[in-house]
Amino acid sequence: MTKDLTNSNLDRKNVLNNNIAIQEVYKQVGFLGFKYDGKFRFTKLQVAEYFEVDIRTIERILESHKQEIVESGYEIYTGFKLKDFKDKIVEFLNAIDQNNYVPDINVGNIVQSFRNELDSLSRTPQLAVFTFKAFLNVGMLLTGSEKAQNLRSAILDIVIDVLNQKLGGKTKFINQREEEFLPSAIREYNYRQEFTNALDYYIADNKFKYSQLTDKIYKSIFKENAKEYRQILKLNTKESLRGTMYSEVLDLIAAYENKIPAYFKHLPRHLFHTPLFYRSGTNENCKG
């Protein structure tokens, strides 16, 4: 992906929606957050300190891209939620002091960071809190910070590694050198996940359902099913069929896979009582 993430909202979204890559980014970046309500959280000051910029720089990013960052997990804590968050931090720090806390990961500088901020946290009526995705979103937007630039490079390297693993571990076909290949591959990968999730939710257990519906997509586009297309290209069993495709074709497949879950959601409810849409192993039909 040669595009600059700072300029493309679509590319930023596609990267942030790739959960496998984001998990790997968290492991490798080493910016450890405080886990609250099931997600790692960071204060605005912690984000500013990481990128080595003034906190007002982060505030300007929020002003210009607030909705995008909110969609990535940014929140303002007030009232009970703020009090609960503060209490959990105090409990965490007290457990550290009393040697009663054994972290499952190296907590790095998060302890000192919260100690430095504890006084202001106790007095503030509201608190800006970022999830890890929201933190990455800021890093994708922030110019003038060497650490943000390094983070963007690391993100793209990790995304490429994750996709290469899906494509068989190497760039074999000339289409993979195309400028638009990686963004298209990320989009297709994300939509493929939504597609298979929809099949799991709406269609009865059937080990052939993925291949059958995938074949229908291929038939519509290529006039051959996946097996026939694989034979035409003389691919072995370990080589990814989609790794041979140009960005325009991947985008077309992604469009199909994106529309199918939406189609299922808008089907009349009475169809969910038919054998096709009944999930075996449960006592109830699928709900739209």
Coordinates of C-alpha atoms in Angstrom, one line a residue:
M1 CA 0.0 0.0 0.0
T2 CA 1.9 3.0 -1.2
K3 CA -0.8 5.5 -0.3
D4 CA -0.3 7.8 2.7
L5 CA -2.7 6.8 5.4
T6 CA -3.0 10.4 6.5
N7 CA -4.8 11.2 3.2
S8 CA -7.3 8.3 2.9
N9 CA -10.2 7.7 5.3
L10 CA -11.1 4.5 3.4
D11 CA -7.6 3.0 3.7
R12 CA -7.5 3.9 7.4
K13 CA -10.9 2.2 7.9
N14 CA -9.8 -0.9 6.0
V15 CA -6.7 -1.3 8.2
L16 CA -8.5 -0.7 11.4
N17 CA -11.2 -3.2 10.5
N18 CA -8.6 -6.0 10.0
N19 CA -8.7 -7.4 13.6
I20 CA -6.0 -10.0 13.0
A21 CA -3.6 -7.3 11.9
I22 CA -4.6 -4.9 14.7
Q23 CA -3.9 -7.7 17.3
E24 CA -0.5 -8.2 15.8
V25 CA 0.2 -4.4 15.8
Y26 CA -0.7 -4.3 19.6
K27 CA 1.8 -7.0 20.3
Q28 CA 4.6 -5.3 18.3
V29 CA 4.1 -1.6 19.0
G30 CA 4.5 -2.1 22.8
F31 CA 2.2 0.8 23.8
L32 CA 0.3 -1.0 26.6
G33 CA -3.0 0.2 27.8
F34 CA -5.2 -0.2 30.8
K35 CA -7.9 -2.9 30.2
Y36 CA -11.3 -1.6 31.1
D37 CA -14.7 -2.8 29.9
G38 CA -13.0 -5.4 27.7
K39 CA -10.7 -3.1 25.8
F40 CA -7.3 -1.4 26.3
R41 CA -7.8 2.3 27.1
F42 CA -5.5 5.3 27.0
T43 CA -6.0 8.8 28.2
K44 CA -5.4 11.8 25.9
L45 CA -2.2 12.7 27.9
Q46 CA -0.9 9.2 27.4
V47 CA -1.5 9.4 23.6
A48 CA 0.2 12.8 23.4
E49 CA 3.2 11.6 25.4
Y50 CA 3.5 8.5 23.1
F51 CA 3.6 10.7 20.0
E52 CA 5.8 13.3 21.7
V53 CA 3.5 16.1 20.9
D54 CA 1.6 18.8 22.8
I55 CA -1.8 17.6 24.1
R56 CA -3.3 20.5 22.1
T57 CA -2.1 18.8 18.9
I58 CA -4.2 15.7 19.8
E59 CA -7.1 18.0 20.5
R60 CA -6.8 19.6 17.0
I61 CA -6.9 16.1 15.5
L62 CA -10.0 15.4 17.5
E63 CA -11.7 18.6 16.3
S64 CA -11.0 17.9 12.6
H65 CA -11.7 14.1 12.6
K66 CA -13.9 13.6 15.7
Q67 CA -16.6 11.3 14.1
E68 CA -13.9 9.1 12.5
I69 CA -12.1 8.7 15.8
V70 CA -15.3 8.2 17.7
E71 CA -16.1 5.3 15.4
S72 CA -12.7 3.8 16.2
G73 CA -13.6 3.8 20.0
Y74 CA -12.9 7.3 21.3
E75 CA -15.2 8.3 24.2
I76 CA -15.7 11.0 26.8
Y77 CA -16.2 9.5 30.2
T78 CA -18.5 11.3 32.7
G79 CA -20.6 10.5 35.7
F80 CA -20.7 6.9 36.9
K81 CA -18.5 5.5 34.1
L82 CA -15.8 8.1 34.9
K83 CA -15.9 7.3 38.6
D84 CA -15.7 3.6 37.9
F85 CA -12.8 4.0 35.5
K86 CA -10.9 6.1 38.1
D87 CA -11.7 3.6 40.9
K88 CA -10.3 0.7 38.7
I89 CA -7.1 2.6 38.1
V90 CA -6.7 3.3 41.8
E91 CA -7.3 -0.4 42.6
F92 CA -4.7 -1.3 39.9
L93 CA -2.1 1.0 41.3
N94 CA -2.8 -0.1 44.9
A95 CA -2.4 -3.7 43.9
I96 CA 0.9 -2.9 42.3
D97 CA 2.1 -1.2 45.5
Q98 CA 1.0 -4.1 47.6
N99 CA 2.6 -6.7 45.3
N100 CA -0.9 -8.2 44.9
Y101 CA -1.0 -7.8 41.1
V102 CA 0.7 -10.2 38.8
P103 CA 0.2 -9.0 35.2
D104 CA -0.1 -11.4 32.4
I105 CA 2.0 -9.0 30.3
N106 CA 4.7 -6.5 31.0
V107 CA 2.9 -3.4 32.0
G108 CA 5.7 -1.2 30.8
N109 CA 5.5 2.5 31.8
I110 CA 1.7 2.4 32.2
V111 CA 2.0 2.5 36.0
Q112 CA 4.2 5.6 36.1
S113 CA 2.0 7.2 33.5
F114 CA -1.1 6.8 35.6
R115 CA 0.7 7.9 38.8
N116 CA 1.7 11.1 37.0
E117 CA -1.9 11.7 36.0
L118 CA -3.6 10.5 39.1
D119 CA -4.1 14.0 40.7
S120 CA -5.7 15.5 37.6
L121 CA -7.8 12.4 37.1
S122 CA -9.3 12.7 40.6
R123 CA -10.4 16.2 39.9
T124 CA -11.6 16.2 36.3
P125 CA -15.4 16.0 35.6
Q126 CA -14.8 14.4 32.3
L127 CA -12.1 12.4 30.6
A128 CA -11.2 11.7 27.0
V129 CA -10.4 8.0 26.6
F130 CA -9.0 6.2 23.5
T131 CA -9.2 2.5 22.6
F132 CA -6.2 1.0 20.9
K133 CA -7.9 1.5 17.5
A134 CA -8.6 5.1 18.3
F135 CA -5.0 5.6 19.3
L136 CA -3.9 4.0 16.0
N137 CA -6.4 6.2 14.2
V138 CA -4.8 9.3 15.7
G139 CA -1.4 8.0 14.6
M140 CA -2.6 7.6 11.0
L141 CA -3.8 11.2 11.0
L142 CA -0.9 12.9 12.9
T143 CA 1.7 14.7 10.8
G144 CA 4.8 16.3 12.2
S145 CA 5.5 13.5 14.6
E146 CA 8.3 11.1 13.9
K147 CA 6.8 8.5 16.2
A148 CA 3.5 8.7 14.3
Q149 CA 5.3 8.3 11.0
N150 CA 7.1 5.2 12.4
L151 CA 3.8 3.8 13.6
R152 CA 2.2 4.2 10.2
S153 CA 5.2 2.3 8.6
A154 CA 4.9 -0.4 11.2
I155 CA 1.2 -0.8 10.7
L156 CA 1.6 -1.2 7.0
D157 CA 4.4 -3.7 7.4
I158 CA 2.4 -5.8 9.7
V159 CA -0.7 -5.6 7.5
I160 CA 1.4 -6.7 4.5
D161 CA 2.8 -9.6 6.6
V162 CA -0.7 -10.7 7.6
L163 CA -2.0 -10.6 4.1
N164 CA 1.1 -12.3 2.7
Q165 CA 0.4 -15.2 5.1
K166 CA -3.1 -15.4 3.7
L167 CA -1.7 -15.3 0.2
G168 CA 0.9 -18.0 0.8
G169 CA 3.8 -16.1 2.2
K170 CA 5.3 -14.5 -0.8
T171 CA 4.7 -12.1 -3.7
K172 CA 4.5 -14.5 -6.6
F173 CA 2.1 -12.9 -9.1
I174 CA 2.7 -9.6 -10.9
N175 CA -0.7 -8.3 -9.8
Q176 CA 0.6 -8.2 -6.2
R177 CA 3.0 -5.4 -7.2
E178 CA 0.1 -3.3 -8.4
E179 CA -0.3 -0.1 -6.3
E180 CA -3.9 -0.7 -5.5
F181 CA -3.5 -4.5 -4.8
L182 CA -3.0 -4.2 -1.0
P183 CA -5.9 -1.8 -0.3
S184 CA -8.2 -4.0 -2.4
A185 CA -6.9 -7.1 -0.7
I186 CA -7.6 -5.6 2.8
R187 CA -11.1 -4.6 1.7
E188 CA -11.9 -8.0 0.3
Y189 CA -10.5 -9.8 3.4
N190 CA -12.7 -7.7 5.7
Y191 CA -15.8 -8.2 3.6
R192 CA -15.0 -12.0 3.4
Q193 CA -15.1 -12.1 7.2
E194 CA -18.5 -10.4 7.2
F195 CA -19.7 -12.8 4.4
T196 CA -18.7 -16.0 6.3
N197 CA -20.1 -14.6 9.6
A198 CA -23.4 -14.0 7.8
L199 CA -23.4 -17.6 6.4
D200 CA -22.8 -18.9 9.9
Y201 CA -25.6 -16.9 11.4
Y202 CA -28.3 -17.2 8.7
I203 CA -27.7 -20.6 7.0
A204 CA -28.1 -24.0 8.6
D205 CA -25.0 -26.0 9.3
N206 CA -23.6 -27.3 6.1
K207 CA -19.9 -27.8 5.4
F208 CA -20.4 -26.9 1.8
K209 CA -22.2 -23.6 2.2
Y210 CA -19.0 -21.5 2.0
S211 CA -17.8 -23.1 -1.2
Q212 CA -21.2 -23.3 -2.8
L213 CA -21.9 -19.6 -2.4
T214 CA -18.4 -18.6 -3.3
D215 CA -18.8 -20.6 -6.5
K216 CA -22.0 -18.7 -7.3
I217 CA -20.0 -15.4 -7.0
Y218 CA -17.2 -16.8 -9.2
K219 CA -19.8 -18.1 -11.7
S220 CA -21.4 -14.7 -11.9
I221 CA -18.0 -12.9 -12.4
F222 CA -15.8 -15.4 -14.3
K223 CA -18.4 -17.9 -15.7
E224 CA -16.4 -20.6 -13.9
N225 CA -16.5 -21.9 -10.4
A226 CA -13.5 -21.6 -8.0
K227 CA -12.2 -25.1 -8.8
E228 CA -12.4 -24.5 -12.6
Y229 CA -10.7 -21.2 -12.2
R230 CA -7.9 -22.7 -10.1
Q231 CA -7.4 -25.4 -12.7
I232 CA -7.1 -22.8 -15.5
L233 CA -4.4 -21.0 -13.5
K234 CA -2.7 -24.3 -12.6
L235 CA -2.5 -23.3 -8.9
N236 CA -1.6 -25.8 -6.2
T237 CA -3.7 -26.4 -3.1
K238 CA -1.7 -24.0 -1.0
E239 CA -1.8 -21.1 -3.4
S240 CA -4.4 -18.4 -2.8
L241 CA -6.8 -18.0 -5.7
R242 CA -7.4 -14.3 -4.8
G243 CA -3.7 -13.7 -4.6
T244 CA -3.7 -13.9 -8.4
M245 CA -6.3 -11.2 -9.0
Y246 CA -5.9 -7.6 -9.8
S247 CA -7.4 -4.9 -7.6
E248 CA -10.5 -4.3 -9.8
V249 CA -11.4 -8.0 -9.6
L250 CA -10.9 -8.1 -5.8
D251 CA -13.1 -5.0 -5.4
L252 CA -15.8 -6.7 -7.5
I253 CA -15.7 -9.8 -5.3
A254 CA -15.7 -7.6 -2.2
A255 CA -18.8 -5.9 -3.5
Y256 CA -20.6 -9.2 -3.9
E257 CA -19.5 -10.4 -0.4
N258 CA -20.5 -7.1 1.1
K259 CA -24.0 -7.2 -0.4
I260 CA -24.9 -10.7 0.6
P261 CA -25.0 -10.1 4.4
A262 CA -27.2 -7.0 3.8
Y263 CA -29.5 -9.1 1.6
F264 CA -29.9 -11.7 4.3
K265 CA -30.8 -9.1 6.9
H266 CA -33.6 -7.7 4.8
L267 CA -35.2 -11.1 4.0
P268 CA -38.8 -11.6 5.3
R269 CA -38.7 -13.2 8.7
H270 CA -40.9 -16.1 7.7
L271 CA -38.1 -17.4 5.5
F272 CA -36.0 -18.0 8.6
H273 CA -38.4 -20.9 9.4
T274 CA -37.4 -22.8 6.3
P275 CA -34.8 -25.6 6.5
L276 CA -32.2 -23.5 4.6
F277 CA -32.2 -20.8 7.3
Y278 CA -32.7 -22.9 10.3
R279 CA -29.5 -23.3 12.4
S280 CA -29.2 -26.9 13.5
G281 CA -28.1 -27.6 17.0
T282 CA -30.3 -24.8 18.4
N283 CA -33.9 -24.6 19.5
E284 CA -34.6 -21.3 17.8
N285 CA -34.6 -19.9 14.3
C286 CA -32.2 -17.2 13.2
K287 CA -33.3 -13.7 14.0
G288 CA -32.6 -10.9 11.5

